[in-house]
Short mmCIF file of C-alpha atoms and ligand atoms in Angstrom, two decimals:
data_model
loop_
_atom_site.label_atom_id
_atom_site.label_comp_id
_atom_site.label_asym_id
_atom_site.label_seq_id
_atom_site.Cartn_x
_atom_site.Cartn_y
_atom_site.Cartn_z
CA MET A 828 122.12 103.64 100.06
CA ARG A 829 124.59 101.68 98.65
CA LEU A 830 123.81 98.76 95.68
CA ASP A 831 125.83 96.29 94.06
CA VAL A 832 124.76 94.32 91.20
CA LEU A 833 126.81 91.49 89.98
CA THR A 834 125.62 90.10 86.20
CA ILE A 835 127.33 88.85 83.00
CA PHE A 836 125.33 91.55 81.30
CA PRO A 837 126.30 94.69 82.80
CA GLU A 838 124.90 96.83 80.31
CA TYR A 839 121.45 95.52 80.91
CA LEU A 840 121.65 97.36 83.71
CA ASP A 841 122.43 101.04 82.58
CA PRO A 842 118.81 102.37 82.79
CA LEU A 843 120.14 102.56 86.44
CA ASN A 844 121.22 105.66 84.77
CA VAL A 845 117.82 107.09 83.70
CA SER A 846 115.02 109.33 85.49
CA LEU A 847 114.35 108.78 89.03
CA VAL A 848 117.08 105.81 90.02
CA GLY A 849 119.31 108.19 87.86
CA LYS A 850 118.67 111.24 89.56
CA ALA A 851 118.97 109.70 92.55
CA ARG A 852 122.69 108.63 91.94
CA ALA A 853 123.23 112.08 90.35
CA ARG A 854 122.05 113.58 93.68
CA GLY A 855 124.28 111.47 95.88
CA GLN A 856 121.05 109.48 97.72
CA LEU A 857 122.40 106.54 95.57
CA GLN A 858 125.69 104.81 95.68
CA VAL A 859 125.29 102.03 92.18
CA HIS A 860 128.36 99.47 91.69
CA VAL A 861 127.55 96.98 88.91
CA HIS A 862 130.22 94.42 88.62
CA ASP A 863 130.90 91.79 85.69
CA LEU A 864 130.87 88.59 86.81
CA ARG A 865 133.75 87.31 84.58
CA GLU A 866 135.88 89.53 85.87
CA TRP A 867 136.34 86.93 88.88
CA THR A 868 136.74 83.97 85.99
CA HIS A 869 139.81 82.48 85.85
CA ASP A 870 139.69 80.46 82.43
CA ARG A 871 140.57 81.28 78.78
CA HIS A 872 136.97 81.10 78.35
CA ASN A 873 135.75 82.76 81.13
CA THR A 874 133.26 80.03 82.39
CA VAL A 875 130.64 80.52 84.74
CA ASP A 876 128.13 77.91 84.13
CA ASP A 877 128.53 74.16 84.22
CA THR A 878 126.08 71.13 83.40
CA PRO A 879 123.92 70.28 86.48
CA TYR A 880 124.61 67.39 89.04
CA GLY A 881 121.92 64.77 88.83
CA GLY A 882 121.45 66.01 84.93
CA GLY A 883 118.42 67.74 83.34
CA PRO A 884 118.12 70.50 80.99
CA GLY A 885 120.32 73.55 80.71
CA MET A 886 123.03 74.88 82.89
CA VAL A 887 123.92 75.97 86.64
CA MET A 888 126.13 79.14 87.60
CA LYS A 889 129.56 77.80 89.50
CA THR A 890 130.02 78.87 92.65
CA GLY A 891 133.89 79.63 92.03
CA PRO A 892 133.21 83.15 90.23
CA TRP A 893 130.05 84.26 92.59
CA GLY A 894 131.90 83.15 95.83
CA ASP A 895 134.88 85.48 94.89
CA ALA A 896 133.22 88.37 93.27
CA LEU A 897 130.88 88.33 96.37
CA ASP A 898 133.99 88.21 98.95
CA SER A 899 135.61 91.24 97.03
CA VAL A 900 132.43 93.18 96.77
CA LEU A 901 131.79 92.68 100.56
CA ALA A 902 135.22 93.22 101.28
CA ASP A 903 135.14 96.19 99.23
CA GLY A 904 131.98 97.63 100.70
CA TYR A 905 133.16 97.28 104.29
CA GLU A 906 136.27 99.23 103.76
CA THR A 907 134.58 102.16 101.82
CA GLY A 908 132.84 102.15 105.37
CA SER A 909 129.26 100.18 104.36
CA HIS A 910 127.70 98.00 106.43
CA GLY A 911 124.58 95.94 107.31
CA PRO A 912 124.53 94.26 103.83
CA VAL A 913 121.60 91.67 102.13
CA LEU A 914 121.58 89.84 99.74
CA VAL A 915 118.61 89.88 97.07
CA VAL A 916 118.49 86.62 94.76
CA PRO A 917 115.86 87.55 92.21
CA THR A 918 114.55 83.93 91.01
CA PRO A 919 111.15 82.76 90.05
CA SER A 920 110.90 80.28 93.01
CA GLY A 921 111.67 83.16 95.44
CA ARG A 922 109.23 84.82 97.51
CA PRO A 923 106.87 87.49 95.97
CA PHE A 924 108.33 90.58 96.08
CA THR A 925 105.56 93.06 97.61
CA GLN A 926 105.44 96.56 98.15
CA GLU A 927 105.85 95.70 101.65
CA LEU A 928 109.37 94.29 101.03
CA ALA A 929 110.21 97.03 99.12
CA VAL A 930 109.69 99.11 101.84
CA GLU A 931 111.72 96.65 104.29
CA LEU A 932 114.75 96.92 101.94
CA SER A 933 114.68 100.55 101.56
CA GLU A 934 114.98 100.45 105.40
CA ARG A 935 118.24 98.60 104.73
CA PRO A 936 121.91 100.78 103.80
CA TRP A 937 123.24 98.26 101.35
CA LEU A 938 121.79 95.96 98.96
CA VAL A 939 123.52 93.08 96.76
CA PHE A 940 121.80 91.92 93.77
CA THR A 941 122.89 88.58 92.10
CA PRO A 942 120.74 88.02 88.91
CA ALA A 943 121.33 84.78 87.30
CA ARG A 944 120.95 83.18 83.95
CA TYR A 945 120.48 79.90 82.68
CA GLU A 946 118.94 77.38 85.60
CA GLY A 947 119.89 79.50 88.38
CA ILE A 948 123.10 79.47 90.47
CA ASP A 949 124.67 76.10 92.70
CA ARG A 950 122.44 75.99 95.93
CA ARG A 951 125.79 76.23 98.46
CA VAL A 952 126.54 80.07 97.44
CA VAL A 953 122.89 81.19 98.80
CA ASP A 954 123.80 78.80 101.38
CA GLU A 955 127.31 79.87 102.41
CA TYR A 956 126.29 83.75 102.47
CA ALA A 957 123.05 82.65 104.53
CA THR A 958 125.18 82.38 107.23
CA ARG A 959 126.69 86.00 106.79
CA MET A 960 123.94 88.35 106.31
CA PRO A 961 120.24 88.12 105.54
CA VAL A 962 119.26 86.82 102.32
CA TYR A 963 116.25 87.72 100.36
CA GLU A 964 115.11 85.27 97.40
CA VAL A 965 112.77 87.01 95.59
CA SER A 966 110.38 86.30 92.57
CA ILE A 967 108.62 89.68 90.56
CA GLY A 968 105.49 87.70 89.33
CA ASP A 969 104.18 84.24 88.22
CA TYR A 970 106.07 83.88 84.71
CA VAL A 971 109.83 82.99 83.83
CA LEU A 972 112.32 85.67 82.59
CA ALA A 973 115.64 84.09 81.17
CA GLY A 974 118.05 86.08 83.95
CA GLY A 975 117.23 88.19 87.11
CA GLU A 976 118.78 91.55 85.31
CA ALA A 977 115.34 92.83 84.64
CA ALA A 978 113.85 91.97 88.57
CA VAL A 979 116.99 93.90 89.72
CA LEU A 980 115.64 96.93 87.81
CA VAL A 981 112.22 96.33 89.01
CA VAL A 982 113.30 96.04 92.81
CA THR A 983 115.58 98.81 92.54
CA GLU A 984 113.02 101.16 91.10
CA ALA A 985 110.15 100.40 93.82
CA VAL A 986 113.19 100.29 96.51
CA ALA A 987 114.82 104.05 95.10
CA ARG A 988 111.23 105.78 95.12
CA LEU A 989 110.64 105.46 98.90
CA LEU A 990 113.90 106.60 100.12
CA PRO A 991 113.64 109.85 101.69
CA GLY A 992 113.68 112.70 99.07
CA VAL A 993 113.95 110.90 96.26
CA LEU A 994 110.61 111.53 95.20
CA GLY A 995 109.81 114.93 94.94
CA ASN A 996 106.45 114.98 97.02
CA ALA A 997 106.46 112.75 100.23
CA GLU A 998 102.36 112.58 99.80
CA SER A 999 103.18 110.88 96.46
CA HIS A 1000 103.50 107.44 97.78
CA ARG A 1001 100.53 108.19 100.15
CA ASP A 1002 97.91 106.63 97.94
CA ASP A 1003 99.57 104.04 95.94
CA SER A 1004 98.28 101.11 95.40
CA PHE A 1005 99.74 98.37 97.87
CA ALA A 1006 100.62 101.66 100.25
CA PRO A 1007 99.49 100.84 103.83
CA GLY A 1008 96.17 102.73 105.35
CA ALA A 1009 92.92 103.36 104.13
CA MET A 1010 93.38 102.11 100.66
CA ALA A 1011 95.36 99.67 101.77
CA ASN A 1012 94.55 96.50 99.17
CA LEU A 1013 92.58 98.79 96.95
CA LEU A 1014 93.89 99.75 93.28
CA GLU A 1015 93.76 103.52 92.38
CA GLY A 1016 91.21 104.88 90.01
CA PRO A 1017 91.92 106.35 87.00
CA VAL A 1018 93.24 110.02 86.84
CA TYR A 1019 92.70 112.79 84.51
CA THR A 1020 94.41 116.26 84.03
CA LYS A 1021 93.84 119.19 81.28
CA PRO A 1022 92.20 119.77 78.87
CA PRO A 1023 88.99 119.48 80.34
CA ARG A 1024 87.59 118.14 77.02
CA TRP A 1025 89.30 116.02 74.33
CA ARG A 1026 87.62 114.39 71.32
CA ASP A 1027 84.67 114.60 72.77
CA ARG A 1028 85.45 112.88 75.98
CA GLY A 1029 85.23 115.07 79.36
CA ILE A 1030 85.84 113.95 82.97
CA PRO A 1031 83.54 113.29 85.54
CA ASP A 1032 81.58 116.22 87.01
CA VAL A 1033 82.87 115.43 90.83
CA LEU A 1034 86.67 116.33 90.32
CA LEU A 1035 85.32 119.61 89.12
CA SER A 1036 82.93 120.06 92.16
CA GLY A 1037 85.87 121.74 94.86
CA HIS A 1038 83.65 119.09 97.12
CA HIS A 1039 86.92 117.19 98.82
CA GLY A 1040 84.45 114.83 100.48
CA LYS A 1041 82.87 113.75 97.50
CA ILE A 1042 85.84 113.50 95.19
CA ALA A 1043 87.28 110.84 98.16
CA ARG A 1044 84.27 108.98 98.47
CA TRP A 1045 84.58 108.64 94.12
CA ARG A 1046 87.64 107.60 94.05
CA ARG A 1047 86.82 105.13 96.59
CA ASP A 1048 84.09 103.77 94.45
CA GLU A 1049 86.48 103.77 91.43
CA ALA A 1050 88.98 101.78 93.19
CA LEU A 1051 86.81 99.37 94.24
CA ARG A 1052 85.37 99.39 91.00
CA ARG A 1053 88.57 98.50 89.53
CA THR A 1054 89.87 96.36 91.94
CA THR A 1055 86.95 93.75 92.06
CA ALA A 1056 87.35 93.85 87.90
CA ASN A 1057 90.91 93.44 87.79
CA ARG A 1058 92.03 91.75 91.35
CA PRO A 1059 89.07 89.82 92.86
CA ASP A 1060 91.89 88.43 94.93
CA LEU A 1061 92.38 91.58 96.93
CA ILE A 1062 88.91 92.20 97.83
CA GLU A 1063 88.27 88.63 99.05
CA ARG A 1064 91.42 88.89 101.14
CA CYS A 1065 90.66 92.25 102.52
CA ASP A 1066 89.21 92.56 106.40
CA PRO A 1067 86.16 93.23 106.20
CA ALA A 1068 86.03 95.61 108.86
CA ALA A 1069 88.13 98.31 106.48
CA PHE A 1070 84.45 98.60 104.34
CA ASP A 1071 82.23 101.11 105.62
CA LYS A 1072 78.67 101.31 104.84
CA LYS A 1073 79.12 103.13 101.05
CA ASP A 1074 81.89 101.12 100.38
CA ARG A 1075 79.15 97.64 101.45
CA GLU A 1076 76.90 99.83 98.93
CA MET A 1077 79.22 99.77 95.64
CA LEU A 1078 80.34 96.50 96.46
CA SER A 1079 76.58 95.48 96.46
CA ILE A 1080 76.57 97.47 93.16
CA LEU A 1081 79.04 95.75 91.49
CA GLY A 1082 77.77 92.13 92.35
CA TRP A 1083 79.59 91.27 95.60
CA GLN A 1084 78.31 90.56 98.95
CA PRO A 1085 79.88 89.09 102.44
CA GLY A 1086 79.65 85.38 102.87
CA PRO A 1087 79.54 83.61 106.33
CA ASP A 1088 82.51 84.89 107.73
CA GLY A 1089 81.86 88.26 106.57
CA ARG A 1090 84.71 88.40 103.75
CA PHE A 1091 83.29 89.82 100.65
CA GLY A 1092 82.91 86.96 97.77
CA ARG A 1093 80.99 87.92 94.20
CA ARG A 1094 77.44 87.02 94.05
CA PRO A 1095 76.50 83.68 92.79
CA ASP A 1096 74.80 84.98 89.85
CA THR A 1097 77.37 87.47 88.24
CA VAL A 1098 80.03 84.58 88.90
CA GLU A 1099 81.00 83.80 85.12
CA GLU A 1100 80.90 79.83 83.96
CL1 LIG B 142 113.49 87.27 89.46
N1 LIG B 142 113.70 85.64 87.67
C1 LIG B 142 113.54 85.38 86.64
N2 LIG B 142 114.95 84.60 85.87
N3 LIG B 142 112.54 84.99 86.69
C2 LIG B 142 111.44 85.10 87.10
C3 LIG B 142 112.04 86.39 88.18
C4 LIG B 142 113.27 85.96 88.26
N4 LIG B 142 110.84 86.66 88.58
C5 LIG B 142 110.17 86.18 88.08
N5 LIG B 142 109.82 85.50 87.09
#
């Protein structure tokens, strides 16, 4: 997979040399090109922004540098044999970045990221490139960052670990929270390793029992416990057919019950005022 990042803060992307993504690069599984947007400015001050039409606070990133930079990066990619680029535009007004979207992006050969600063990029840039390639405007959560660079790091790491051969063990994604399958939409529960006692704290006996069925059940109960506590919205959204008899017993203990449509909700007496 090829990744291009266009930014006015190329150093912000230095972490792409570290850990999983850095190793994937070193192994040649990922080609990363970080470009300084200011290389495509034409004035003495390397201006990339200007005041917004219609007024209002802040500045807007100008069309010129982005258009020239994208043309140049796309031409370079095509010349060196890349194909099928998609444009990934980080913005708090984008669609939520999810595991499902990470999987979709991991199946593309070439991602081009355009993290912006200030109030964002002149809309005509996205509209123009959307006529040439798929464009994904993505947000990494309901909060506002000063720029899209941190979001590029987030998306890149989520995508890179899905590439064939990047994670040592293909099984490692199987139980990921948000991975498709039986545990879809449940958060993962707690995990433990040696030593068996630490500061007078032991580990749950079941994990030492060697009884795979009981361990799987315990893990699922803990997943239900965490998900009801931290992400009740995920339980409410779940197809109730995904819950077996034991799940229903656990949900009941946790104060959840099926409503008229079968979907689970918090029992009224357990809802805090
Ligand atoms: Cl992708 N960019 C910025 N600036 N803020 C964000 C974001 C992206 N996602 C959430 N907040």
